[in-house]
XYZ file of C-alpha atoms in Angstrom:
626
model
C 0.000 0.000 0.000
C 1.073 3.584 -0.491
C -0.231 6.484 1.612
C -0.054 9.856 -0.161
C -1.242 13.319 0.729
C -0.171 16.794 1.753
C 0.661 15.763 5.301
C 0.505 11.967 5.258
C 3.591 9.773 5.012
C 4.222 7.699 1.925
C 4.734 4.086 2.972
C 5.630 1.103 0.776
C 6.793 -2.471 1.312
C 10.538 -2.816 0.852
C 11.990 -4.721 -2.092
C 10.970 -8.339 -2.616
C 8.651 -8.218 0.397
C 6.145 -6.431 -1.872
C 5.527 -9.712 -3.696
C 4.121 -11.232 -0.490
C 1.074 -9.022 -1.206
C 0.829 -9.767 -4.914
C 2.900 -11.457 -7.585
C 2.184 -8.585 -9.973
C 3.582 -5.740 -7.905
C 4.892 -2.797 -9.941
C 5.575 -0.409 -7.049
C 7.798 -0.974 -4.025
C 10.445 0.774 -1.958
C 14.159 0.501 -2.640
C 17.188 0.781 -0.343
C 19.315 3.909 -0.804
C 23.085 4.052 -0.920
C 23.989 6.052 2.202
C 26.506 8.565 0.816
C 26.092 8.990 -2.963
C 23.518 8.618 -5.717
C 23.541 5.314 -7.599
C 25.276 5.684 -10.979
C 24.099 2.215 -11.960
C 20.477 3.198 -11.377
C 20.823 6.378 -13.457
C 22.370 4.455 -16.350
C 19.528 1.929 -16.132
C 16.888 4.687 -16.252
C 18.451 6.209 -19.385
C 18.828 2.822 -21.074
C 15.227 1.823 -20.303
C 13.907 5.132 -21.610
C 15.895 4.993 -24.859
C 14.982 1.377 -25.640
C 11.490 0.847 -24.179
C 9.579 4.127 -23.867
C 7.702 4.573 -27.133
C 6.861 8.310 -26.696
C 10.551 9.051 -26.116
C 11.662 6.859 -29.049
C 9.104 8.495 -31.326
C 10.194 11.981 -30.307
C 13.861 11.036 -30.830
C 13.098 10.314 -34.491
C 11.548 13.762 -34.998
C 14.792 15.417 -33.871
C 16.587 14.144 -36.971
C 14.554 16.548 -39.078
C 15.374 19.519 -36.826
C 17.676 22.244 -38.211
C 21.389 21.749 -37.557
C 22.761 24.374 -35.209
C 26.408 25.224 -34.638
C 27.032 25.163 -30.919
C 29.929 24.834 -28.558
C 30.112 21.759 -26.332
C 32.367 20.805 -23.443
C 34.383 17.697 -24.286
C 34.592 15.996 -20.886
C 37.240 13.567 -22.176
C 39.689 16.089 -23.651
C 38.554 18.801 -21.188
C 38.076 21.601 -23.695
C 35.298 23.538 -25.464
C 34.661 22.321 -29.038
C 32.477 23.572 -31.884
C 30.037 20.831 -32.889
C 30.263 21.976 -36.510
C 26.515 21.632 -36.937
C 26.673 17.833 -36.560
C 24.259 15.975 -34.302
C 26.124 14.845 -31.211
C 24.868 13.237 -28.037
C 25.297 15.602 -25.126
C 24.001 16.362 -21.668
C 22.831 19.873 -20.680
C 23.085 21.550 -17.291
C 20.309 23.636 -15.736
C 21.216 25.578 -12.589
C 20.931 28.931 -10.804
C 23.849 31.226 -11.639
C 23.760 33.614 -8.722
C 26.420 36.286 -8.186
C 29.468 34.030 -8.440
C 32.730 34.719 -10.275
C 33.781 31.813 -12.473
C 35.329 30.944 -15.828
C 33.211 32.127 -18.778
C 33.657 31.787 -22.526
C 34.762 35.171 -23.896
C 36.060 36.376 -27.248
C 39.572 36.638 -25.856
C 39.738 33.028 -24.557
C 37.826 31.102 -27.260
C 41.038 29.853 -28.880
C 42.594 29.005 -25.526
C 39.609 26.962 -24.258
C 39.443 25.060 -27.561
C 42.812 23.430 -26.788
C 42.693 19.916 -25.212
C 43.303 20.068 -21.467
C 42.506 23.783 -21.229
C 39.669 23.237 -18.729
C 41.919 20.987 -16.648
C 44.485 23.791 -16.552
C 41.761 26.220 -15.410
C 40.023 23.773 -13.056
C 40.342 26.208 -10.150
C 38.341 28.826 -12.070
C 35.454 26.476 -12.873
C 32.444 26.795 -10.596
C 31.678 23.783 -8.442
C 28.371 22.809 -10.042
C 29.984 22.728 -13.512
C 32.831 20.536 -12.260
C 30.259 18.124 -10.791
C 28.321 18.110 -14.073
C 31.503 17.207 -15.979
C 32.161 14.324 -13.562
C 28.649 12.810 -13.749
C 28.551 13.181 -17.558
C 31.789 11.193 -17.791
C 30.614 8.583 -15.272
C 27.356 7.993 -17.182
C 29.297 7.254 -20.362
C 28.747 10.469 -22.350
C 31.421 12.693 -23.849
C 29.806 16.086 -24.377
C 28.128 18.560 -22.032
C 26.409 21.889 -22.722
C 26.712 24.637 -20.070
C 25.593 28.171 -20.898
C 28.502 29.972 -19.212
C 31.100 28.012 -21.231
C 29.201 27.350 -24.477
C 27.810 30.858 -25.134
C 30.303 33.650 -25.752
C 29.237 36.014 -22.997
C 30.617 39.226 -24.537
C 29.469 38.550 -28.126
C 25.961 40.060 -28.363
C 25.158 38.439 -31.714
C 26.211 34.998 -30.483
C 24.291 35.511 -27.266
C 21.105 36.581 -29.068
C 21.360 33.583 -31.404
C 21.583 31.170 -28.470
C 18.702 32.857 -26.616
C 16.417 32.339 -29.611
C 17.558 28.712 -29.958
C 17.147 27.594 -26.354
C 14.315 25.282 -27.409
C 16.656 23.370 -29.762
C 19.504 23.270 -27.236
C 17.499 21.682 -24.399
C 15.167 19.404 -26.351
C 18.085 17.930 -28.326
C 20.041 17.124 -25.157
C 19.962 13.432 -24.210
C 19.184 14.486 -20.655
C 19.224 17.739 -18.662
C 21.030 17.679 -15.327
C 19.034 19.813 -12.884
C 20.783 21.309 -9.847
C 17.594 21.412 -7.820
C 18.846 22.631 -4.454
C 21.839 24.761 -5.437
C 21.690 28.390 -4.311
C 24.237 29.482 -6.938
C 26.988 28.181 -9.194
C 29.359 27.630 -6.260
C 27.058 24.954 -4.801
C 27.555 21.266 -5.560
C 25.400 18.564 -7.127
C 24.178 16.418 -4.199
C 24.810 12.756 -4.905
C 27.689 13.454 -7.288
C 29.622 14.666 -4.274
C 28.746 12.912 -0.999
C 25.510 14.052 0.635
C 25.872 16.435 3.551
C 23.846 14.014 5.667
C 24.029 10.252 5.497
C 20.845 8.912 3.932
C 19.085 6.695 6.472
C 15.787 4.903 5.962
C 13.559 3.865 8.821
C 12.391 0.284 8.318
C 9.664 -1.428 10.359
C 8.709 -5.105 10.174
C 4.957 -5.790 10.107
C 3.836 -9.422 9.925
C 7.003 -10.679 8.240
C 7.021 -7.726 5.852
C 9.475 -4.825 5.878
C 7.864 -1.401 5.428
C 9.600 1.952 4.993
C 8.667 5.599 4.504
C 9.450 7.365 1.242
C 10.885 10.761 0.458
C 8.660 13.475 -1.091
C 7.935 13.524 -4.822
C 10.031 15.944 -6.856
C 6.940 18.103 -7.457
C 6.546 18.575 -3.697
C 10.057 19.923 -3.118
C 10.458 23.640 -2.426
C 13.630 25.190 -3.805
C 15.203 28.306 -5.294
C 15.425 26.615 -8.695
C 11.618 26.674 -9.059
C 11.530 30.454 -8.531
C 13.909 31.563 -11.287
C 12.841 32.630 -14.782
C 15.555 30.961 -16.882
C 15.105 27.561 -15.251
C 11.392 27.510 -16.192
C 11.950 27.028 -19.915
C 15.019 24.838 -19.389
C 12.886 22.380 -17.449
C 9.884 22.665 -19.770
C 11.892 22.160 -22.972
C 13.849 19.103 -21.779
C 12.674 15.643 -22.866
C 14.560 13.927 -20.034
C 15.565 15.346 -16.664
C 17.818 14.122 -13.876
C 16.974 16.101 -10.730
C 19.759 16.203 -8.111
C 18.071 17.094 -4.815
C 19.515 17.203 -1.319
C 17.985 13.765 -0.567
C 18.027 11.697 -3.759
C 18.020 11.731 -7.579
C 14.805 11.786 -9.633
C 14.359 10.937 -13.325
C 11.572 12.281 -15.539
C 10.942 11.675 -19.255
C 8.015 11.859 -21.676
C 6.767 8.491 -20.394
C 7.681 7.920 -16.750
C 8.943 9.335 -13.475
C 11.494 7.440 -11.349
C 13.224 8.044 -8.024
C 15.985 6.270 -6.138
C 13.836 5.208 -3.189
C 10.914 3.856 -5.254
C 10.466 1.357 -8.041
C 7.449 2.426 -10.111
C 6.948 0.963 -13.566
C 3.411 -0.178 -14.145
C 3.231 -0.729 -17.940
C -0.458 0.213 -17.952
C 0.052 3.603 -16.312
C 1.954 6.707 -17.358
C 3.489 8.629 -14.493
C 4.587 11.695 -16.470
C 2.914 15.098 -16.067
C 0.076 16.172 -18.378
C 0.105 19.123 -20.737
C 3.680 18.690 -21.965
C 5.154 21.102 -24.492
C 7.103 18.502 -26.471
C 4.274 15.977 -26.981
C 0.747 17.384 -26.641
C -1.217 19.784 -24.487
C -3.864 17.356 -23.257
C -6.132 18.050 -21.398
C -5.784 21.717 -22.425
C -6.478 23.538 -25.666
C -3.514 25.439 -27.070
C -4.731 28.807 -25.784
C -5.604 27.346 -22.357
C -2.120 25.866 -22.112
C -0.579 29.186 -23.131
C -2.524 31.107 -20.476
C -1.607 28.580 -17.783
C 2.063 28.581 -18.779
C 2.410 32.362 -18.974
C 0.618 32.796 -15.625
C 3.061 30.358 -13.993
C 6.111 31.889 -15.628
C 5.145 35.504 -14.838
C 5.773 34.928 -11.124
C 9.388 33.833 -11.722
C 12.314 36.044 -10.667
C 15.031 37.412 -12.951
C 18.091 39.644 -12.703
C 18.076 41.877 -15.796
C 14.974 43.641 -17.236
C 15.457 42.046 -20.687
C 15.276 38.597 -19.054
C 11.543 39.073 -18.516
C 10.916 37.769 -22.039
C 14.361 36.461 -23.047
C 13.942 33.647 -20.537
C 10.621 32.710 -22.180
C 11.752 33.058 -25.795
C 12.616 29.362 -26.152
C 9.086 28.330 -25.160
C 7.513 30.850 -27.549
C 9.725 29.708 -30.440
C 9.034 26.020 -29.801
C 5.262 26.577 -29.821
C 5.578 28.660 -33.001
C 7.717 26.046 -34.783
C 5.939 22.904 -33.630
C 2.327 24.080 -33.442
C 2.355 27.114 -35.784
C 1.223 29.301 -32.871
C 3.177 32.561 -33.165
C 3.292 35.287 -30.549
C 4.340 38.903 -30.073
C 5.950 39.851 -26.790
C 4.261 36.900 -25.090
C 0.771 37.379 -26.584
C -0.369 34.720 -29.124
C -1.314 36.122 -32.522
C -4.279 33.777 -33.019
C -5.873 34.991 -29.767
C -4.189 38.374 -29.555
C -7.121 40.515 -28.411
C -8.313 37.956 -25.846
C -4.745 37.670 -24.515
C -4.572 41.470 -24.375
C -7.101 41.265 -21.504
C -4.544 39.843 -19.062
C -4.681 41.327 -15.557
C -2.214 41.934 -12.764
C -2.223 39.284 -10.059
C -2.721 41.782 -7.263
C -1.161 40.641 -3.971
C -1.197 43.918 -2.087
C 2.063 45.161 -3.601
C 2.711 47.318 -6.628
C 4.188 46.293 -9.962
C 6.523 48.584 -11.851
C 7.063 49.118 -15.560
C 9.722 47.206 -17.453
C 10.612 49.709 -20.161
C 12.336 47.044 -22.292
C 8.872 45.943 -23.407
C 5.564 47.684 -24.253
C 2.975 48.335 -21.577
C 0.309 46.308 -23.442
C 2.325 43.120 -22.914
C 2.738 41.343 -19.585
C 6.494 41.522 -20.325
C 6.268 45.272 -19.748
C 5.469 44.750 -16.061
C 7.275 43.059 -13.197
C 4.495 41.205 -11.378
C 2.568 37.976 -11.895
C -0.486 37.997 -14.147
C -3.717 36.084 -14.709
C -6.064 35.616 -17.670
C -9.849 35.536 -17.754
C -11.147 31.961 -18.003
C -14.307 32.897 -19.890
C -14.612 33.104 -23.671
C -14.221 36.675 -24.904
C -15.745 38.415 -27.912
C -13.061 40.762 -29.299
C -14.095 44.326 -30.041
C -10.981 45.042 -32.103
C -10.847 43.402 -35.511
C -8.449 40.431 -35.729
C -9.417 39.317 -39.236
C -6.558 38.946 -41.727
C -4.058 39.572 -38.954
C -0.492 39.930 -40.192
C 2.842 41.572 -39.491
C 4.556 44.309 -41.441
C 7.108 47.068 -41.214
C 6.804 50.478 -39.562
C 3.523 52.340 -40.230
C 2.203 49.514 -42.424
C -1.332 48.323 -41.812
C -1.777 44.708 -40.821
C -4.060 42.701 -43.042
C -5.552 45.554 -45.055
C -4.934 49.205 -45.828
C -6.223 51.873 -43.508
C -6.754 55.474 -44.538
C -8.144 58.520 -42.847
C -7.310 61.197 -40.322
C -5.709 59.737 -37.243
C -5.767 61.367 -33.851
C -2.254 60.187 -32.890
C -1.436 60.050 -29.233
C -3.310 63.086 -27.962
C -5.489 62.992 -24.835
C -9.194 62.582 -25.361
C -11.286 65.761 -25.159
C -13.807 65.679 -22.346
C -16.635 67.183 -24.449
C -18.426 64.222 -26.081
C -21.345 63.936 -28.451
C -24.689 63.435 -26.745
C -26.646 62.849 -29.945
C -28.722 59.689 -29.688
C -28.579 59.349 -33.505
C -24.793 59.451 -33.439
C -24.758 56.987 -30.558
C -26.987 54.528 -32.428
C -24.953 54.969 -35.587
C -21.718 54.205 -33.758
C -23.256 50.984 -32.473
C -24.451 50.020 -35.947
C -21.115 50.699 -37.636
C -19.039 48.942 -35.007
C -16.488 47.495 -37.442
C -12.911 48.224 -36.429
C -10.146 48.058 -39.052
C -7.203 45.749 -38.452
C -4.683 46.980 -35.934
C -1.466 48.656 -36.927
C 1.808 47.449 -35.418
C 4.676 49.878 -35.552
C 8.438 49.507 -35.207
C 8.531 46.272 -37.292
C 7.434 43.589 -34.819
C 8.941 40.158 -35.385
C 7.060 36.903 -34.827
C 10.239 34.932 -34.362
C 13.250 35.777 -32.258
C 14.566 39.260 -31.624
C 17.873 40.389 -33.125
C 19.202 42.442 -30.231
C 19.713 41.340 -26.670
C 18.155 44.551 -25.320
C 14.790 44.846 -27.132
C 12.988 48.075 -27.992
C 9.384 48.574 -26.912
C 6.987 48.490 -29.864
C 3.868 50.561 -30.426
C 0.505 48.968 -31.168
C -1.852 51.202 -33.176
C -5.561 50.542 -33.689
C -9.032 52.043 -33.733
C -11.089 51.565 -30.589
C -14.028 53.058 -28.740
C -12.749 55.342 -26.005
C -14.671 56.971 -23.155
C -14.036 59.023 -20.052
C -15.387 56.903 -17.193
C -16.384 58.139 -13.781
C -14.188 56.243 -11.292
C -13.392 56.394 -7.618
C -10.033 55.091 -6.369
C -9.919 53.023 -3.198
C -7.506 50.548 -1.607
C -8.689 47.595 -3.711
C -8.685 49.350 -7.071
C -10.978 51.721 -8.922
C -14.776 51.485 -8.966
C -16.716 52.719 -12.019
C -19.965 54.642 -11.554
C -22.789 55.446 -13.946
C -25.290 58.240 -13.424
C -28.916 57.096 -13.332
C -31.312 59.963 -12.845
C -30.146 62.051 -9.910
C -27.934 59.331 -8.382
C -24.881 57.333 -9.433
C -24.681 53.533 -9.406
C -21.606 51.324 -9.302
C -21.352 49.463 -12.627
C -17.819 48.065 -12.813
C -14.292 48.018 -11.461
C -10.655 48.401 -12.533
C -7.927 46.351 -10.901
C -5.391 48.411 -8.920
C -3.368 50.828 -11.044
C 0.176 49.790 -10.335
C 2.191 52.184 -12.468
C 2.668 54.738 -9.727
C 3.322 52.367 -6.869
C 1.127 53.375 -3.952
C -2.493 54.172 -4.804
C -3.661 57.748 -4.370
C -7.092 57.549 -2.797
C -9.799 59.944 -3.981
C -12.782 61.109 -1.937
C -14.949 61.814 -4.992
C -15.150 60.171 -8.435
C -12.870 61.440 -11.207
C -12.811 60.905 -14.987
C -10.272 58.456 -16.447
C -9.911 57.355 -20.054
C -10.624 53.716 -20.954
C -10.986 51.831 -24.218
C -13.232 48.867 -25.037
C -11.236 45.690 -25.788
C -13.658 42.745 -25.596
C -16.935 41.546 -24.056
C -18.309 38.388 -22.504
C -21.627 37.248 -21.076
C -22.259 36.362 -17.457
C -25.289 35.109 -15.537
C -26.750 37.768 -13.297
C -27.745 35.129 -10.770
C -24.179 33.795 -10.433
C -22.365 37.068 -9.907
C -19.969 37.002 -6.988
C -19.856 40.782 -6.596
C -22.068 43.842 -7.055
C -19.877 45.632 -9.602
C -22.165 45.046 -12.576
C -25.391 46.783 -11.602
C -27.193 47.835 -14.739
C -29.228 50.776 -15.959
C -31.130 48.605 -18.421
C -34.945 48.500 -18.179
C -36.471 46.080 -15.694
C -36.775 42.658 -17.313
C -40.295 41.377 -17.906
C -41.326 38.416 -15.733
C -42.291 36.522 -18.890
C -41.341 36.517 -22.520
C -43.134 38.897 -24.853
C -44.327 36.071 -27.086
C -46.376 34.749 -24.150
C -48.839 37.593 -24.830
C -49.573 36.222 -28.286
C -51.891 33.213 -28.380
C -50.737 30.530 -30.764
C -53.413 30.664 -33.472
C -53.096 27.588 -35.636
C -55.126 26.184 -38.475
C -58.434 26.002 -36.636
C -59.688 29.437 -35.611
C -62.263 27.914 -33.276
C -59.444 27.161 -30.800
C -58.534 30.842 -30.479
C -60.495 31.486 -27.296
C -59.291 28.263 -25.712
C -55.655 29.008 -26.546
C -55.885 32.580 -25.216
C -57.359 31.356 -21.937
C -54.631 28.736 -21.617
C -51.901 31.343 -22.105
C -53.501 33.603 -19.523
C -53.414 30.796 -16.987
C -49.719 30.232 -17.684
C -49.017 33.920 -17.210
C -50.851 34.000 -13.884
C -48.934 30.941 -12.672
C -45.646 32.593 -13.564
C -46.605 35.800 -11.789
C -47.244 33.758 -8.629
C -43.737 32.290 -8.885
C -42.093 35.631 -9.626
C -38.992 36.285 -7.528
C -39.361 39.919 -6.385
C -35.624 40.198 -5.549
C -34.347 39.131 -8.939
C -37.176 40.565 -11.040
C -37.676 37.624 -13.393
C -39.421 34.262 -13.523
C -37.328 31.609 -11.744
C -38.392 29.049 -14.354
C -36.844 31.032 -17.180
C -33.134 30.696 -18.035
C -30.934 33.016 -15.919
C -30.701 36.531 -17.289
C -27.446 37.263 -19.112
C -25.544 40.474 -18.653
C -22.907 41.610 -21.139
C -19.606 42.524 -19.454
C -17.141 44.857 -21.165
C -13.392 44.327 -20.728
C -11.938 47.808 -20.644
C -8.350 49.038 -20.593
C -7.349 52.032 -18.486
C -4.825 54.109 -20.432
C -2.728 57.171 -19.646
C -1.216 59.647 -22.070
C 2.545 60.042 -22.409
C 4.511 62.373 -24.696
C 3.589 60.788 -28.038
C 1.662 57.667 -27.122
C -0.557 56.023 -24.526
C 0.398 53.378 -21.986
C -1.771 50.639 -20.580
C -2.190 50.966 -16.814
C -4.693 48.287 -15.847
C -7.656 46.221 -17.048
C -11.186 46.405 -15.714
C -14.692 45.089 -16.255
C -18.022 46.872 -16.323
C -21.575 46.520 -17.568
C -21.365 47.016 -21.340
C -24.666 48.935 -21.443
C -23.239 51.408 -18.954
C -20.096 51.807 -21.069
C -22.218 53.089 -23.950
C -23.971 55.472 -21.528
C -20.664 57.396 -21.379
C -21.009 58.129 -25.142
C -17.649 56.726 -26.301
C -16.114 57.849 -29.566
C -14.130 55.794 -32.046
C -10.577 57.068 -32.273
C -7.050 56.069 -33.124
C -4.944 54.860 -30.206
C -1.167 54.489 -30.285
C -0.310 52.171 -27.404
C 3.314 51.844 -26.359
């Protein structure tokens, strides 16, 4: 038996004693070597995966059609850094936390020196500890080549560095296995198990009715560590087809088919132990956009050192999805669902996010905090038909002509003509957006990217908002009073919120809409100024006159009885018949924007009753969003 849970111990019978319970046991505990990780066990895991795991074998074959990439590799036999020459070579890759540690790096001035056999042996004192351990375990597991970023990427060659950043997906997925330094604080830490463990590994064994039972160590997914908080390690782990995790207690193995650990034997042929929603195989049980939202939300909470790392450390994932699934993105927003993805929101935790000026404000890359996406299906209110990419000032998809109000603040005097208002609703067809500064779907050329401007036509309105500690509430005037009709998540551009005693006007644009049941609302932000809904459908007034006119009186009486019954069941609090389907309310996703010198910047996203949005008499205008 195995006991699992957040607080419960995991207990299994030890070794051959498991077969006293059943002759078909596929899971049992295993004795650990007290001081070091078992090299024999690691070699067995790799051999089993390469010869028996069909998903891994199938994926291996697809790599032969991948583009050949020139890359440097550490030759652990000759102890030097070699150019692979574009040939496919078997190699291990190392994934670890750099930290602020001085160590030997590949530079333009020492490329020739480190290419000489024995050069790394001569500089062994300058190598960081985790790299030295990785060289040792690569050699002990029978492989010759190892890829380590600090020694295989020329750190002072910007072109070489940018090329490697955009090819991280090829580097890690083509590695035979990725060695993960799970509990290292920085590059000066060691790989536990390659060097002796700091504490001798002891297992507590109890005998119960002639059967030895022992407790197990936590699963790798349950371990808390610095590695799981860093941005660069996210894609390195996600893009690897095989992983060897070196933790402070034991070694774990994970591939496209199975998960193994030193203290447990688990290999039921009828069950797959690998995680779902993998990038390299399929996204089941998610759709592509669902997987993207989940992945970006997870990644956005990761920590990084340099501002450009916010997206650089995700570039490999974006390129892999674009190449394998034809799902391109711009600054972390997928092109196929661009407007829906544009409705991302800050994951407010009481703190304040700041701008990352390396990237535009409309992208989550342009902010420093974690983000979330709406789970509901959105109806875009900016045209995404014939979406494409072009150079500076070129229209995407189709030509756009006309006077453009570029980057100037909206005038507070708006049209109150009901005819104009109705006409704007009727002609609500927005031309394709304009992307400026030559956005690229694939990788960027420079290491320090420039923010790009997004230009489009949208409906813009000055909304009446009141700022409080939890964000900004939107109000709509109804008669002589004002009613709360929406909210905006906390504006985080200025750090601490400035509270206002009375409502003020702030400019917002309409991005998308979605429908929500009035009866299932979890807040009171979407009160509406729409007319009171009838307790029964209008067609209930009309008797169903069919072929025989003599039934007219009978049918009319029958309908009247139905109406009376519904009036008796009328819910006075909700204002509609409880037997009818729940009333739907249309919610507008709005973007709060602020004017800068020659463009606007996105500040926050909000939601409000769409009917109330039109009560503010929005106008259609050109927005240049940077």
